[in-house]
Tab-separated table of C-alpha atoms in Angstrom:
chain	number	residue	atom	x	y	z
A	1408	MET	CA	108.743	74.041	68.365
A	1409	ARG	CA	108.817	71.420	65.636
A	1410	ALA	CA	111.874	71.155	63.451
A	1411	LEU	CA	112.357	72.276	59.886
A	1412	PRO	CA	112.376	70.812	57.304
A	1413	ALA	CA	108.869	69.538	58.098
A	1414	SER	CA	107.897	65.868	58.007
A	1415	ARG	CA	104.105	66.452	57.713
A	1416	ILE	CA	102.840	69.300	55.543
A	1417	LEU	CA	99.249	70.280	54.779
A	1418	VAL	CA	98.680	72.302	51.606
A	1419	PRO	CA	95.165	73.764	51.235
A	1420	VAL	CA	94.436	74.170	47.518
A	1421	ASP	CA	91.731	75.827	45.439
A	1422	LEU	CA	93.054	74.738	42.018
A	1423	SER	CA	94.365	78.261	41.300
A	1424	PRO	CA	97.880	79.304	40.203
A	1425	VAL	CA	98.534	80.538	43.751
A	1426	SER	CA	97.847	77.008	45.015
A	1427	ALA	CA	100.452	75.691	42.596
A	1428	HIS	CA	102.970	78.146	44.064
A	1429	ALA	CA	102.093	76.924	47.561
A	1430	TRP	CA	102.706	73.308	46.614
A	1431	ARG	CA	106.123	74.114	45.177
A	1432	TRP	CA	107.041	75.990	48.361
A	1433	ALA	CA	105.857	73.011	50.412
A	1434	GLU	CA	108.312	70.829	48.499
A	1435	VAL	CA	111.085	73.284	49.414
A	1436	PHE	CA	110.227	73.012	53.133
A	1437	ALA	CA	109.661	69.239	53.121
A	1438	ALA	CA	112.004	66.781	54.796
A	1439	PRO	CA	113.045	63.720	52.746
A	1440	GLY	CA	110.114	61.291	52.661
A	1441	ALA	CA	107.733	63.859	54.142
A	1442	HIS	CA	103.992	63.214	54.197
A	1443	MET	CA	102.338	65.894	52.057
A	1444	GLU	CA	98.592	66.313	51.738
A	1445	ALA	CA	96.578	68.510	49.376
A	1446	LEU	CA	93.266	69.602	50.909
A	1447	TYR	CA	90.418	71.071	48.864
A	1448	VAL	CA	87.472	72.560	50.763
A	1449	HIS	CA	84.262	73.210	48.866
A	1450	GLU	CA	82.641	76.301	50.367
A	1451	ILE	CA	78.903	76.936	50.227
A	1452	PRO	CA	78.214	80.694	50.457
A	1453	PRO	CA	75.887	81.607	53.357
A	1454	THR	CA	73.485	83.429	51.009
A	1455	PRO	CA	72.107	82.112	47.681
A	1456	VAL	CA	73.468	83.564	44.437
A	1457	MET	CA	70.698	85.166	42.329
A	1458	GLY	CA	68.172	83.417	44.543
A	1459	LEU	CA	69.497	79.973	43.702
A	1460	PRO	CA	71.136	77.705	46.292
A	1461	SER	CA	74.780	76.857	45.704
A	1462	PRO	CA	75.526	73.245	44.775
A	1463	SER	CA	76.865	71.010	47.501
A	1464	LEU	CA	79.859	68.752	47.018
A	1465	SER	CA	78.326	65.757	45.292
A	1466	ALA	CA	80.027	62.384	44.997
A	1467	ALA	CA	80.661	63.024	41.301
A	1468	MET	CA	82.146	66.473	41.960
A	1469	ARG	CA	84.332	65.079	44.743
A	1470	ALA	CA	85.604	62.338	42.406
A	1471	ARG	CA	86.498	64.907	39.718
A	1472	ILE	CA	88.322	67.139	42.201
A	1473	LEU	CA	90.260	64.226	43.680
A	1474	ALA	CA	91.239	63.083	40.200
A	1475	ARG	CA	92.594	66.560	39.402
A	1476	LEU	CA	94.481	66.710	42.698
A	1477	LYS	CA	96.063	63.313	42.058
A	1478	ARG	CA	97.081	64.425	38.577
A	1479	PHE	CA	98.626	67.673	39.843
A	1480	HIS	CA	100.246	66.092	42.934
A	1481	PRO	CA	101.218	62.499	42.091
A	1482	GLY	CA	102.215	60.425	45.082
A	1483	ALA	CA	100.719	62.870	47.607
A	1484	ALA	CA	97.706	62.326	49.837
A	1485	VAL	CA	94.635	64.177	48.551
A	1486	ARG	CA	91.410	65.091	50.308
A	1487	ALA	CA	88.229	66.982	49.383
A	1488	GLU	CA	85.546	68.036	51.819
A	1489	GLN	CA	82.780	70.582	52.255
A	1490	GLY	CA	82.488	73.365	54.808
A	1491	ASP	CA	83.984	76.649	55.923
A	1492	PRO	CA	87.506	76.652	54.438
A	1493	ALA	CA	89.353	78.254	57.350
A	1494	SER	CA	87.680	76.051	59.981
A	1495	ALA	CA	88.222	72.913	57.912
A	1496	ILE	CA	91.906	73.712	57.360
A	1497	VAL	CA	92.564	74.416	61.046
A	1498	ARG	CA	90.771	71.228	62.063
A	1499	ARG	CA	92.572	69.057	59.495
A	1500	ALA	CA	95.965	70.580	60.339
A	1501	ARG	CA	96.095	68.958	63.778
A	1502	GLY	CA	99.087	66.661	63.783
A	1503	PHE	CA	100.799	68.448	60.887
A	1504	GLY	CA	104.058	70.323	61.411
A	1505	LEU	CA	103.465	72.971	58.745
A	1506	ILE	CA	100.642	74.498	56.703
A	1507	VAL	CA	101.568	76.028	53.344
A	1508	MET	CA	98.969	78.048	51.504
A	1509	GLY	CA	98.610	80.749	48.914
A	1510	SER	CA	97.476	84.202	49.936
A	1511	HIS	CA	95.297	85.991	47.404
A	1512	GLY	CA	95.857	89.273	49.227
A	1513	ARG	CA	92.269	90.526	49.359
A	1514	ARG	CA	92.095	94.181	50.338
A	1515	GLY	CA	89.585	96.889	51.095
A	1516	LEU	CA	85.872	96.149	51.057
A	1517	ASP	CA	86.324	92.687	49.511
A	1518	ARG	CA	88.451	91.619	52.459
A	1519	ALA	CA	86.124	93.273	54.995
A	1520	LEU	CA	83.108	91.389	53.607
A	1521	LEU	CA	84.695	88.066	52.725
A	1522	GLY	CA	87.720	88.004	54.968
A	1523	SER	CA	90.861	86.124	54.044
A	1524	VAL	CA	91.035	82.369	54.511
A	1525	CYS	CA	94.804	82.558	54.878
A	1526	GLU	CA	94.628	85.239	57.575
A	1527	SER	CA	91.986	83.272	59.474
A	1528	VAL	CA	94.163	80.165	59.400
A	1529	VAL	CA	97.205	82.144	60.576
A	1530	ARG	CA	95.112	83.491	63.466
A	1531	ASP	CA	93.739	80.142	64.649
A	1532	ALA	CA	96.056	77.315	63.559
A	1533	GLY	CA	98.154	75.417	66.063
A	1534	ALA	CA	100.926	74.802	63.509
A	1535	PRO	CA	103.210	77.262	61.714
A	1536	VAL	CA	101.730	78.692	58.515
A	1537	LEU	CA	103.725	79.646	55.428
A	1538	ALA	CA	101.774	82.132	53.292
A	1539	VAL	CA	102.989	82.722	49.737
A	1540	LYS	CA	101.950	84.861	46.782
A	1541	ALA	CA	104.473	83.684	44.162
A	1542	GLY	CA	106.651	80.704	43.331
A	1543	PRO	CA	109.786	79.621	45.213
A	1544	LEU	CA	112.935	81.675	45.268
A	1545	LYS	CA	116.307	81.112	46.873
A	1546	VAL	CA	116.233	81.852	50.592
A	1547	ALA	CA	119.665	83.304	51.321
A	1548	SER	CA	118.483	85.525	54.174
A	1549	VAL	CA	115.720	85.192	56.780
A	1550	LEU	CA	114.187	88.247	58.463
A	1551	ALA	CA	112.907	87.836	62.039
A	1552	PRO	CA	110.986	90.839	63.402
A	1553	VAL	CA	110.920	90.719	67.238
A	1554	ASN	CA	109.625	92.799	70.128
A	1555	LEU	CA	109.767	92.721	73.921
A	1556	MET	CA	106.779	90.429	74.413
A	1557	PRO	CA	107.380	86.787	75.479
A	1558	TYR	CA	105.424	85.438	72.498
A	1559	SER	CA	108.079	86.909	70.183
A	1560	ARG	CA	110.413	84.047	71.159
A	1561	LYS	CA	108.293	81.560	69.188
A	1562	GLY	CA	108.834	83.394	65.914
A	1563	PHE	CA	112.517	83.948	66.648
A	1564	GLU	CA	113.153	80.243	67.257
A	1565	LEU	CA	111.240	79.289	64.102
A	1566	ALA	CA	113.269	81.866	62.148
A	1567	ALA	CA	116.496	80.388	63.519
A	1568	ARG	CA	115.384	76.893	62.503
A	1569	ALA	CA	114.474	78.123	59.009
A	1570	ALA	CA	117.821	79.881	58.621
A	1571	ALA	CA	119.678	76.777	59.763
A	1572	ALA	CA	117.675	74.545	57.390
A	1573	PHE	CA	118.386	76.799	54.386
A	1574	GLY	CA	121.954	77.658	55.346
A	1575	ALA	CA	120.788	81.278	55.263
A	1576	THR	CA	121.812	84.338	57.239
A	1577	LEU	CA	119.462	85.441	60.024
A	1578	SER	CA	118.625	89.133	60.412
A	1579	VAL	CA	116.759	90.199	63.550
A	1580	LEU	CA	114.695	93.375	63.194
A	1581	HIS	CA	113.613	95.411	66.202
A	1582	VAL	CA	111.405	98.453	65.562
A	1583	SER	CA	110.909	101.035	68.287
A	1584	ARG	CA	108.070	103.527	68.110
A	1585	ASP	CA	109.960	105.812	70.497
A	1586	ALA	CA	113.694	106.107	69.842
A	1587	GLN	CA	114.335	107.671	73.247
A	1588	ARG	CA	112.417	105.231	75.433
A	1589	GLY	CA	112.780	102.066	73.382
A	1590	ALA	CA	114.360	98.896	74.737
A	1591	ASN	CA	118.027	98.060	74.262
A	1592	PRO	CA	117.759	95.771	71.218
A	1593	ARG	CA	121.136	94.111	71.868
A	1594	LEU	CA	119.990	93.000	75.305
A	1595	LEU	CA	116.771	91.755	73.720
A	1596	LEU	CA	118.709	89.753	71.119
A	1597	GLY	CA	120.980	88.315	73.805
A	1598	GLY	CA	117.969	87.140	75.788
A	1599	LEU	CA	116.420	85.534	72.718
A	1600	LEU	CA	119.659	83.752	71.839
A	1601	ALA	CA	120.047	82.467	75.392
A	1602	ARG	CA	116.717	80.647	75.096
A	1603	LEU	CA	117.582	78.875	71.848
A	1604	PRO	CA	118.573	75.203	71.947
A	1605	GLU	CA	122.348	74.849	71.914
A	1606	GLU	CA	122.505	73.367	68.408
A	1607	LEU	CA	120.664	76.373	67.018
A	1608	ARG	CA	122.888	78.877	68.810
A	1609	LYS	CA	125.863	77.252	67.107
A	1610	ALA	CA	124.164	77.118	63.687
A	1611	VAL	CA	123.066	80.751	63.416
A	1612	ARG	CA	124.873	84.011	64.084
A	1613	PRO	CA	122.169	86.639	63.693
A	1614	ARG	CA	122.826	90.254	62.857
A	1615	LEU	CA	120.747	92.974	64.477
A	1616	ILE	CA	118.816	95.633	62.551
A	1617	ARG	CA	117.298	98.506	64.522
A	1618	ARG	CA	114.652	100.852	63.137
A	1619	ASP	CA	112.380	103.569	64.543
A	1620	GLY	CA	108.809	104.115	63.421
A	1621	ASP	CA	105.753	102.042	62.602
A	1622	PRO	CA	106.543	98.312	62.969
A	1623	VAL	CA	104.476	97.106	60.005
A	1624	ARG	CA	105.874	99.767	57.669
A	1625	GLU	CA	109.455	99.063	58.695
A	1626	ILE	CA	109.033	95.278	58.441
A	1627	LEU	CA	107.619	95.610	54.929
A	1628	LYS	CA	110.411	97.954	53.883
A	1629	GLU	CA	113.152	95.660	55.215
A	1630	SER	CA	111.476	92.492	53.879
A	1631	ARG	CA	112.428	93.388	50.304
A	1632	ARG	CA	116.061	92.547	51.127
A	1633	HIS	CA	115.275	88.998	52.329
A	1634	GLY	CA	113.892	85.749	50.953
A	1635	LEU	CA	111.668	84.849	53.914
A	1636	VAL	CA	109.984	86.705	56.788
A	1637	VAL	CA	109.329	84.774	60.020
A	1638	LEU	CA	107.340	86.134	62.968
A	1639	THR	CA	104.854	85.189	65.672
A	1640	ALA	CA	101.119	85.329	64.956
A	1641	HIS	CA	99.741	86.702	68.202
A	1642	ARG	CA	96.074	87.555	68.574
A	1643	LYS	CA	95.310	90.809	70.360
A	1644	SER	CA	91.875	91.943	71.486
A	1645	LEU	CA	88.916	91.022	69.309
A	1646	PHE	CA	88.290	94.690	68.478
A	1647	SER	CA	91.850	95.375	67.321
A	1648	ASP	CA	91.826	92.123	65.323
A	1649	LEU	CA	88.702	93.178	63.456
A	1650	VAL	CA	89.736	96.780	62.801
A	1651	LEU	CA	93.482	96.590	62.227
A	1652	GLY	CA	94.479	92.947	62.266
A	1653	THR	CA	97.519	91.690	64.100
A	1654	THR	CA	100.994	92.720	62.975
A	1655	ALA	CA	101.473	89.274	61.435
A	1656	GLU	CA	98.240	89.535	59.440
A	1657	ARG	CA	99.014	93.039	58.195
A	1658	VAL	CA	102.497	91.979	57.141
A	1659	LEU	CA	101.066	88.880	55.455
A	1660	ARG	CA	98.516	91.001	53.591
A	1661	HIS	CA	101.057	93.377	52.060
A	1662	CYS	CA	104.417	91.569	52.031
A	1663	PRO	CA	105.588	90.321	48.603
A	1664	ARG	CA	107.900	87.781	50.264
A	1665	PRO	CA	106.697	84.497	51.781
A	1666	VAL	CA	105.698	84.942	55.428
A	1667	LEU	CA	106.122	82.092	57.916
A	1668	SER	CA	104.186	82.613	61.138
A	1669	ALA	CA	104.594	80.712	64.384
A	1670	PRO	CA	101.532	80.296	66.620
A	1671	SER	CA	101.986	82.123	69.909
A	1672	GLY	CA	100.391	79.307	71.918
A	1673	ARG	CA	98.004	81.739	73.606
């Protein structure tokens, strides 16, 4: 797991206000002297609009976009390319320690037809992804939802690193669907702590929160009390991904707080 603050940050932008929020969050997560890159991907829809083909990214258009990016992000690396946005972002992100991007929160039929670029990146990226909907706020408390699965350790360690970097408290949330047969959350927390690097164990003293019910609902409810939510993005079966989305994607879709997801390494 790479350390926070991050030394190499990729910020996909679409020149919208949400992109501006993402850039400001990236500055919050950046280490001193960090390499920050703004990436614009020009998407060509698969079907023509009103029977007319969509314009490709011409040299003149690329020059105008790069000029705007340089004006908005002075001193940063800027890049403009053409293709499928999610695929281009995942490909470009290799070698970066963090991806920060705005989530437009598409829902319903619009999301089913068009999908969400942010959710696709969270699902496939090899680096942690910070998804934001609004500008930066003070992170005094980090929420780390965990479960019994081994992949949960990735999100817990990233949450501990984020809490240590911000000097924030770390709250560990365990949600059991069955209060009678659920795991002992204190034993779970002890096992997670035992696997942390020693410096992190000394830096964070997490408190445990236990809830019963639907995990996504309880995570969203508890998230309102914290400045940052950190969890593992773990892909399930293809069918469940398409119909319900993973827990991380469903939290990302509805959570008003920034959501930092760690890749499960599957």
